[in-house]
mmCIF file of C-alpha atoms and ligand atoms in Angstrom:
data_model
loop_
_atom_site.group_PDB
_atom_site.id
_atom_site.type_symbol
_atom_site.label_atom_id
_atom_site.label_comp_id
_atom_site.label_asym_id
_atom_site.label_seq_id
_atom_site.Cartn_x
_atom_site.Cartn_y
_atom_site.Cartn_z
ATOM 1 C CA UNK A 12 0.000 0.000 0.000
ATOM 2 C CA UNK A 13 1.141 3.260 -0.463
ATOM 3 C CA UNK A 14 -0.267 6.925 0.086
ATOM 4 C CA UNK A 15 -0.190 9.349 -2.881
ATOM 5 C CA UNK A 16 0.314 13.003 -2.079
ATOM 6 C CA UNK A 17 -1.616 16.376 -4.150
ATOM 7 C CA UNK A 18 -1.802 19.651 -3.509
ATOM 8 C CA UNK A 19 -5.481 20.108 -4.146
ATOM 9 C CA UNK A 20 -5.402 24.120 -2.869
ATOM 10 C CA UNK A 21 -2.977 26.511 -2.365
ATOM 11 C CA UNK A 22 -0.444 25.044 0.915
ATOM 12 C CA UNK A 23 -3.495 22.182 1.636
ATOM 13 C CA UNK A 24 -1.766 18.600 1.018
ATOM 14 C CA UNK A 25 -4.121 15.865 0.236
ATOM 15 C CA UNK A 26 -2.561 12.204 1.345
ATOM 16 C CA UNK A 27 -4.641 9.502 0.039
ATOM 17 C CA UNK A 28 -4.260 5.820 0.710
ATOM 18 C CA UNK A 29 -6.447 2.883 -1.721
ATOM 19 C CA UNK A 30 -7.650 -0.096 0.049
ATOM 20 C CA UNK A 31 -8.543 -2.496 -2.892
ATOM 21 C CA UNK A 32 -10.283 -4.822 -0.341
ATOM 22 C CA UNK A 33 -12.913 -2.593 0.876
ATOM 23 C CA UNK A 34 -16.196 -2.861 -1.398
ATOM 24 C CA UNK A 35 -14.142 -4.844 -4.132
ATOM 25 C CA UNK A 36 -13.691 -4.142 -6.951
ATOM 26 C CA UNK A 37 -14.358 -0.411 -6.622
ATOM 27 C CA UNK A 38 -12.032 -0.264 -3.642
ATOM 28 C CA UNK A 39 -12.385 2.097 -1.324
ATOM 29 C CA UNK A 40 -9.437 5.224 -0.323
ATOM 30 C CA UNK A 41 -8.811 7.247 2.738
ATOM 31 C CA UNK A 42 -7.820 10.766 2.830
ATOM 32 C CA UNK A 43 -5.390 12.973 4.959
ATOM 33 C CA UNK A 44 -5.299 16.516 4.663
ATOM 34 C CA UNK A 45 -2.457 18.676 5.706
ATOM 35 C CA UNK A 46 -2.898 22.533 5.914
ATOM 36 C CA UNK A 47 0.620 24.225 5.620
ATOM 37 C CA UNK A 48 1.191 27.521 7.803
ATOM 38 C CA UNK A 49 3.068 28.504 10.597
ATOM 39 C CA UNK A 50 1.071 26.028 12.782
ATOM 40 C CA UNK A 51 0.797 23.099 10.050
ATOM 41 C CA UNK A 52 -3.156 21.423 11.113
ATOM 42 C CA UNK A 53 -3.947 17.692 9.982
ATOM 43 C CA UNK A 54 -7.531 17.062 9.183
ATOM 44 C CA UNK A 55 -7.933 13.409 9.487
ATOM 45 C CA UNK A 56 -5.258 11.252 11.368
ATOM 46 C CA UNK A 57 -6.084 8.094 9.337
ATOM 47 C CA UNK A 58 -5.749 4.607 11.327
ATOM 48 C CA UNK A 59 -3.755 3.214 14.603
ATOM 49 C CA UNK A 60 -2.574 0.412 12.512
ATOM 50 C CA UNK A 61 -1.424 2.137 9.517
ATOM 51 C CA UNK A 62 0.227 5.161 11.444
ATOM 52 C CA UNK A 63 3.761 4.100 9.986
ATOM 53 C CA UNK A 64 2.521 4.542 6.374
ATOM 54 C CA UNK A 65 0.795 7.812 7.229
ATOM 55 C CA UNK A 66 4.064 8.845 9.296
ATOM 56 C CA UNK A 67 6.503 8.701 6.421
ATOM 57 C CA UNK A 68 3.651 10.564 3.796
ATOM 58 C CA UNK A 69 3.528 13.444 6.504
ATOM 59 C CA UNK A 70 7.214 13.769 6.721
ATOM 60 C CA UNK A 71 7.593 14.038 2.975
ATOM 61 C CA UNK A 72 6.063 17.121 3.649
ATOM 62 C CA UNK A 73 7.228 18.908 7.158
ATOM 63 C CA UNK A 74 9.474 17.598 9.793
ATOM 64 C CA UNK A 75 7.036 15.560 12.340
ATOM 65 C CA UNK A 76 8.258 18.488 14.752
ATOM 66 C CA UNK A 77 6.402 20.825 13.508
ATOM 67 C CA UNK A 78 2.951 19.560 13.180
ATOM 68 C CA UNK A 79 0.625 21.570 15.652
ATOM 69 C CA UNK A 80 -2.811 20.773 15.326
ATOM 70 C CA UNK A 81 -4.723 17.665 14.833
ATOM 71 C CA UNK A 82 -8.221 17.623 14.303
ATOM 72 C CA UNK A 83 -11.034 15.167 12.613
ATOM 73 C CA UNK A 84 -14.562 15.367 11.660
ATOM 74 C CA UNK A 85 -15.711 13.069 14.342
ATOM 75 C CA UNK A 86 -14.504 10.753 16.638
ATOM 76 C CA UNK A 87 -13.773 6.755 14.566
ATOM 77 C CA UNK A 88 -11.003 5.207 13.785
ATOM 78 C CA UNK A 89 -10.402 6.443 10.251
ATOM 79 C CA UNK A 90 -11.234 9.855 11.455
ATOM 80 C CA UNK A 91 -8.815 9.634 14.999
ATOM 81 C CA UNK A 92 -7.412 6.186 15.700
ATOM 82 C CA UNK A 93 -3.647 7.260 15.044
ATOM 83 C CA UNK A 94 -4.183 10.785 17.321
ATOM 84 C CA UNK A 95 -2.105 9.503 20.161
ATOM 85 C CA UNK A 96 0.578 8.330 17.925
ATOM 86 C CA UNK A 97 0.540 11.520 16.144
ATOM 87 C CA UNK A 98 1.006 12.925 19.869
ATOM 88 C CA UNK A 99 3.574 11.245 20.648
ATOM 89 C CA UNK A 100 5.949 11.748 17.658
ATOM 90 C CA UNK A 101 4.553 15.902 17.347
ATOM 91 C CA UNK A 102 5.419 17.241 21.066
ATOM 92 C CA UNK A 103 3.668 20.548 19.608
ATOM 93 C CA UNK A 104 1.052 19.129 18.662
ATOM 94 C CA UNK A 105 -2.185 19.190 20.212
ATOM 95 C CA UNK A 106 -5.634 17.721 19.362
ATOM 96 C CA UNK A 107 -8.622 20.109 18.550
ATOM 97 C CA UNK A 108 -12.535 19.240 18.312
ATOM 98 C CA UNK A 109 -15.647 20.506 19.280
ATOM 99 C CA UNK A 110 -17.403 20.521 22.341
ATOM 100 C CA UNK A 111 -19.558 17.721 22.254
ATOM 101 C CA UNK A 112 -16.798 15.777 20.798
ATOM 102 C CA UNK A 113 -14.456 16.665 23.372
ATOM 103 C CA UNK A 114 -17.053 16.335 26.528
ATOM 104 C CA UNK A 115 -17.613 12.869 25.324
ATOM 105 C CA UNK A 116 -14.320 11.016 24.046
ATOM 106 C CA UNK A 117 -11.156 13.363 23.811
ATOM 107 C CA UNK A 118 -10.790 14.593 27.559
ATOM 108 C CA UNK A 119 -10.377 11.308 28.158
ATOM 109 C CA UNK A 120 -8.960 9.449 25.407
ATOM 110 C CA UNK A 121 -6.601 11.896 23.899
ATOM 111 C CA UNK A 122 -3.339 11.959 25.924
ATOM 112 C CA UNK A 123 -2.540 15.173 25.855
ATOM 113 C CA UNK A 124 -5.654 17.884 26.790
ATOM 114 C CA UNK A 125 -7.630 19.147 23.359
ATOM 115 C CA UNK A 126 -8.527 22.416 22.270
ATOM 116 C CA UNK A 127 -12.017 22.565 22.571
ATOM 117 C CA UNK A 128 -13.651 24.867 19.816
ATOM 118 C CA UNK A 129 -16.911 26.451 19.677
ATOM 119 C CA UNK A 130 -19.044 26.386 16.553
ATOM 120 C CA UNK A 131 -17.607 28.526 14.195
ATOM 121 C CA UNK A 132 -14.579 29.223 15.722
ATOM 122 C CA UNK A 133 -11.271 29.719 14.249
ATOM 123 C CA UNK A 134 -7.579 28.598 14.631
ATOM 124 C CA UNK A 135 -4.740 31.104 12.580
ATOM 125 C CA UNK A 136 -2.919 29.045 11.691
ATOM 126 C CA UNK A 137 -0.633 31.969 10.398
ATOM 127 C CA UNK A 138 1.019 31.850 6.810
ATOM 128 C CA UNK A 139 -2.061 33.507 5.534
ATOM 129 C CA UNK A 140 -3.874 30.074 6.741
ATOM 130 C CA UNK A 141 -7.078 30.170 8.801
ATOM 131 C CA UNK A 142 -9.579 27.659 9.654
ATOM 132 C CA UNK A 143 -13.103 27.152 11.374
ATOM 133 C CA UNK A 144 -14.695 24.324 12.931
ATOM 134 C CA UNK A 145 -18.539 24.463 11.990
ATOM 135 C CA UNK A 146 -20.460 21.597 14.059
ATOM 136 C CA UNK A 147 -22.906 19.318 11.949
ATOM 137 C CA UNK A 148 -23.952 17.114 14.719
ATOM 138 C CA UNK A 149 -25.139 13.769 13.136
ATOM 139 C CA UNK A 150 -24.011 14.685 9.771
ATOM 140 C CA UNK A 151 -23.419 12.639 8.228
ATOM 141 C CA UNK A 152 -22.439 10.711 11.088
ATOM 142 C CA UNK A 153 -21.276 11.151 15.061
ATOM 143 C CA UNK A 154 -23.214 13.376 17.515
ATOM 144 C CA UNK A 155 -19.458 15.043 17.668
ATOM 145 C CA UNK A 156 -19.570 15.611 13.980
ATOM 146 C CA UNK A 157 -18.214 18.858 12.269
ATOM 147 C CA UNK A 158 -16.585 20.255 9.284
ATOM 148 C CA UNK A 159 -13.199 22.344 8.563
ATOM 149 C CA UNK A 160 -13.331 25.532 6.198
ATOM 150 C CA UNK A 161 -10.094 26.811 4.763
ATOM 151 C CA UNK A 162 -10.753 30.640 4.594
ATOM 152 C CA UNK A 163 -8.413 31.488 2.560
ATOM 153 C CA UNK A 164 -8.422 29.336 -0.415
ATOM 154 C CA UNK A 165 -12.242 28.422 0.469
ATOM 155 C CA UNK A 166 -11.841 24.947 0.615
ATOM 156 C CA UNK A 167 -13.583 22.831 2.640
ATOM 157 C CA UNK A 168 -12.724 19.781 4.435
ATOM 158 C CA UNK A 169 -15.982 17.758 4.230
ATOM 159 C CA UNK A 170 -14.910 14.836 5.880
ATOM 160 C CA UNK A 171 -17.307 11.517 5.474
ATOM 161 C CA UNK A 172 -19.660 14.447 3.525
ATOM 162 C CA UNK A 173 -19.517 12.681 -0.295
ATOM 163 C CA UNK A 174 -17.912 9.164 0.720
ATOM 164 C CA UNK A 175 -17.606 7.947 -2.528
ATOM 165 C CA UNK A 176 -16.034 3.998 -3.600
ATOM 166 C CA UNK A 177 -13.170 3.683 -5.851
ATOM 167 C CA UNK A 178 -9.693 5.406 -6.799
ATOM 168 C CA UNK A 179 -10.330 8.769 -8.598
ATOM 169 C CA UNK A 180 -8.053 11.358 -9.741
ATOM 170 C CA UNK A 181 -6.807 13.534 -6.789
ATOM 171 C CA UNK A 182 -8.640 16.591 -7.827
ATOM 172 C CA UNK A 183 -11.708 16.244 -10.342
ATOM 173 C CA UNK A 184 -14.666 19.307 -11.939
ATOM 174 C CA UNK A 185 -16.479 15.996 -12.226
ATOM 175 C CA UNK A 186 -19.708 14.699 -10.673
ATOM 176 C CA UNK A 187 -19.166 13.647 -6.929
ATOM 177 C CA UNK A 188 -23.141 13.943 -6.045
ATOM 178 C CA UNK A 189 -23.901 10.808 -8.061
ATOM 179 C CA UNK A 190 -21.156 8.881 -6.750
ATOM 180 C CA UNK A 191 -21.704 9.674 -3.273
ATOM 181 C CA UNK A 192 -25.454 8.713 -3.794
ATOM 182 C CA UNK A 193 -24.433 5.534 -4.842
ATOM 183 C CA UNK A 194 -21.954 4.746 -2.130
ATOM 184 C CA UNK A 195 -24.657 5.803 0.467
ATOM 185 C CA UNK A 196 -26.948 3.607 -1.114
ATOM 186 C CA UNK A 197 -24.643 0.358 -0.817
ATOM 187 C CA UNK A 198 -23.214 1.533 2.667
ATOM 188 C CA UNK A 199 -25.908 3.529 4.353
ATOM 189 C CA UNK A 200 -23.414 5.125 6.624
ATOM 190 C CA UNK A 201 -25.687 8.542 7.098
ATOM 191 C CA UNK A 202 -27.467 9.107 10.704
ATOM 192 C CA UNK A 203 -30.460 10.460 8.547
ATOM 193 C CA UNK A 204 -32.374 13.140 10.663
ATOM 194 C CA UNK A 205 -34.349 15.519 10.452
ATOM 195 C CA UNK A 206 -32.016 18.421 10.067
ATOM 196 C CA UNK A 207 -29.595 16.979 7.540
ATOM 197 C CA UNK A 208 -30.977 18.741 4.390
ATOM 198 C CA UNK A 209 -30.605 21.997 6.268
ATOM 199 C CA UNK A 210 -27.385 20.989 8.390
ATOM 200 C CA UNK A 211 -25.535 20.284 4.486
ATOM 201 C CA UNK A 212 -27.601 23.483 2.939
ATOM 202 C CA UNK A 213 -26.129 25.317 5.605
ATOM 203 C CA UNK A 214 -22.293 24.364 4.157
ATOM 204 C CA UNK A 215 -23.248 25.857 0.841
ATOM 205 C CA UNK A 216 -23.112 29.309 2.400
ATOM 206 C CA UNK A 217 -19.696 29.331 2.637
ATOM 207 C CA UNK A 218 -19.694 29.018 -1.159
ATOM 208 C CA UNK A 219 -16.461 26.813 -0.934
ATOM 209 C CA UNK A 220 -14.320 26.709 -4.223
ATOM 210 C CA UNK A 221 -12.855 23.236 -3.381
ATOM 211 C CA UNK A 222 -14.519 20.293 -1.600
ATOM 212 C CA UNK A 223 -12.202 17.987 0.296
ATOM 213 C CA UNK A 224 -13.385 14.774 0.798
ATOM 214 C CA UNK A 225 -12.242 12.362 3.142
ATOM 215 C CA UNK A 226 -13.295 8.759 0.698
ATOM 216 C CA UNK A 227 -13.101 10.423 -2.794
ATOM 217 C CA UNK A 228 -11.342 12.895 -4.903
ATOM 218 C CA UNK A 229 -11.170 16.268 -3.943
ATOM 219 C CA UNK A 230 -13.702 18.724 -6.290
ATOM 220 C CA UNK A 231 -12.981 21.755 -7.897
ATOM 221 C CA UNK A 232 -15.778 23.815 -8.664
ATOM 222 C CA UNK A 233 -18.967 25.314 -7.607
ATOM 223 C CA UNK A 234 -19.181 23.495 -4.462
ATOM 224 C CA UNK A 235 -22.457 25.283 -3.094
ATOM 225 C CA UNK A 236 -24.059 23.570 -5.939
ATOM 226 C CA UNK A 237 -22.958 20.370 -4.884
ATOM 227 C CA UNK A 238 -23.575 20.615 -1.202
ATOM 228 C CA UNK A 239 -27.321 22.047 -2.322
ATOM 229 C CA UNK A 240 -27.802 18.818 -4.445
ATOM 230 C CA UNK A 241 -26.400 16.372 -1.575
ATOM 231 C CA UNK A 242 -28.432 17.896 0.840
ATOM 232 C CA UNK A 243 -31.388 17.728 -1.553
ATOM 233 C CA UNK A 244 -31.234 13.957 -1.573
ATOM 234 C CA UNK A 245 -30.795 13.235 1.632
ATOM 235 C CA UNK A 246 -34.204 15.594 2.498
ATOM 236 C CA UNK A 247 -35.619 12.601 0.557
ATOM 237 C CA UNK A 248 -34.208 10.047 1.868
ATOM 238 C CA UNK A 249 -35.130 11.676 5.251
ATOM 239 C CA UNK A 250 -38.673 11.970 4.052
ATOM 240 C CA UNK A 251 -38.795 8.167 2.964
ATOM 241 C CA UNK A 252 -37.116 7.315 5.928
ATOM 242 C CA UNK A 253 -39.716 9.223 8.808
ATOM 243 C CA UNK A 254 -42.651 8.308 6.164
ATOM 244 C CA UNK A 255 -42.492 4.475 6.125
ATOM 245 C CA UNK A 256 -43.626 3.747 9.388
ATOM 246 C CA UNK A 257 -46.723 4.992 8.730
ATOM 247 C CA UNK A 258 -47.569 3.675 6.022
ATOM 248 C CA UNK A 259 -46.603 0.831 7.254
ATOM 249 C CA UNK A 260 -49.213 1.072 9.842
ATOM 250 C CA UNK A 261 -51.847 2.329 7.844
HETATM 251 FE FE1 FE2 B 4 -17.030 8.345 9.698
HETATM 252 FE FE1 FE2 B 5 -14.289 8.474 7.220
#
């Protein structure tokens, strides 16, 4: 196995390791991000087990030293399992999360004390970089769940937000709505709920110029659009979902 690395925005470092035996034949890949600055932040510390691969990627690209910040959509072991190793190897480095996330797994199971952010707020990670931590709770997945946006190149780190199966390019214009349709139909990861359509809606605000998915290429493009159509389906799939048990009953 080995991890590929992109830049896929200005200073943001996409690391991206294929699994061929998850959903065969597709496959199924796992991305890192690294956002260069001052303070370099990880998004994503990929798995316990495969920290060694990840380790060598990362130091490709800084010295280990000088990572500062490691944060994650939500709390699973694609998303966190190699945060203590990352601790141990990064003495600057500390873990950062939201508040739910951090009240209900990280004060205890990260070894060093997180950062605990509140909606929206930021980290500067100087260098021009700047990011903010925007809670989704449940979205797609993990009452901890949130998102990362890149101010300055507008790219946002979507996380589990797209999952899609296979081994695309690094950075496509493409379609990633039918894709991740697709994948959520074979793996039906979501937590639908009611406030998904609005939670994803919500994203497209930010009018992000480059989506940065965690199982799928990164897009490039009008990512409002995309977020709108996402959120779109999963309002039906919501509806279907909250619908059937009554007419079930009836
Ligand atoms: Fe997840
Ligand atoms: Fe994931």
């Amino acid at each position: 196995m080995e991890t590929r690395i992109s830049e896929i925005a200005s200073g943001i470092y996409r690391l991206s390791t294929f699994v061929p035996d998850i959903a065969p034949p597709a496959g199924f890949c796992f991305n890192q991000f690294l956002v260069l600055g001052d303070e370099p932040l990880m998004f994503h510390t990929g798995l316990r087990k495969m920290f060694p691969l990840y380790r060598n990627a990362v130091s490709r690209l800084i010295s280990l030293e000088r990572l500062r910040w490691i944060t994650f959509g939500h709390y699973e072991a694609d998303e966190c399992g190699a945060m203590n190793e990352w601790l141990a190897v990064a003495p600057q480095a500390q873990a950062a999360h939201g508040q739910t996330g951090c009240l209900v797994s990280l004060n205890d199971m990260a070894d060093r004390a997180p950062r605990v952010l509140k909606d929206r707020e930021t980290i500067d990670l100087g260098g021009g970089k700047r990011v903010r931590f925007i809670d989704t709770p449940h979205t797609p997945h993990g009452w901890d769940a949130g998102v990362l946006y890149e101010e300055s190149t507008q790219t946002l780190l979507c996380g589990d937000l797209f999952t899609q199966l296979g081994n695309g390019p690094a950075l496509t214009d493409g379609d990633i709505v039918g894709p991740a349709i697709a994948a959520e139909d074979l793996f039906q990861y979501s937590c639908l709920n009611p406030n998904m359509g609005t939670t994803i809606r919500g994203l497209s605000k930010l009018a992000p110029r480059t989506l940065a998915l965690m199982h799928g290429p990164s897009f490039s493009g009008d990512g409002a659009a995309a977020l709108r159509v996402l959120a779109d389906d999963y309002d039906r799939r919501v509806g279907r979902a909250f619908a059937a048990p009554q007419s079930a009953a009836a």
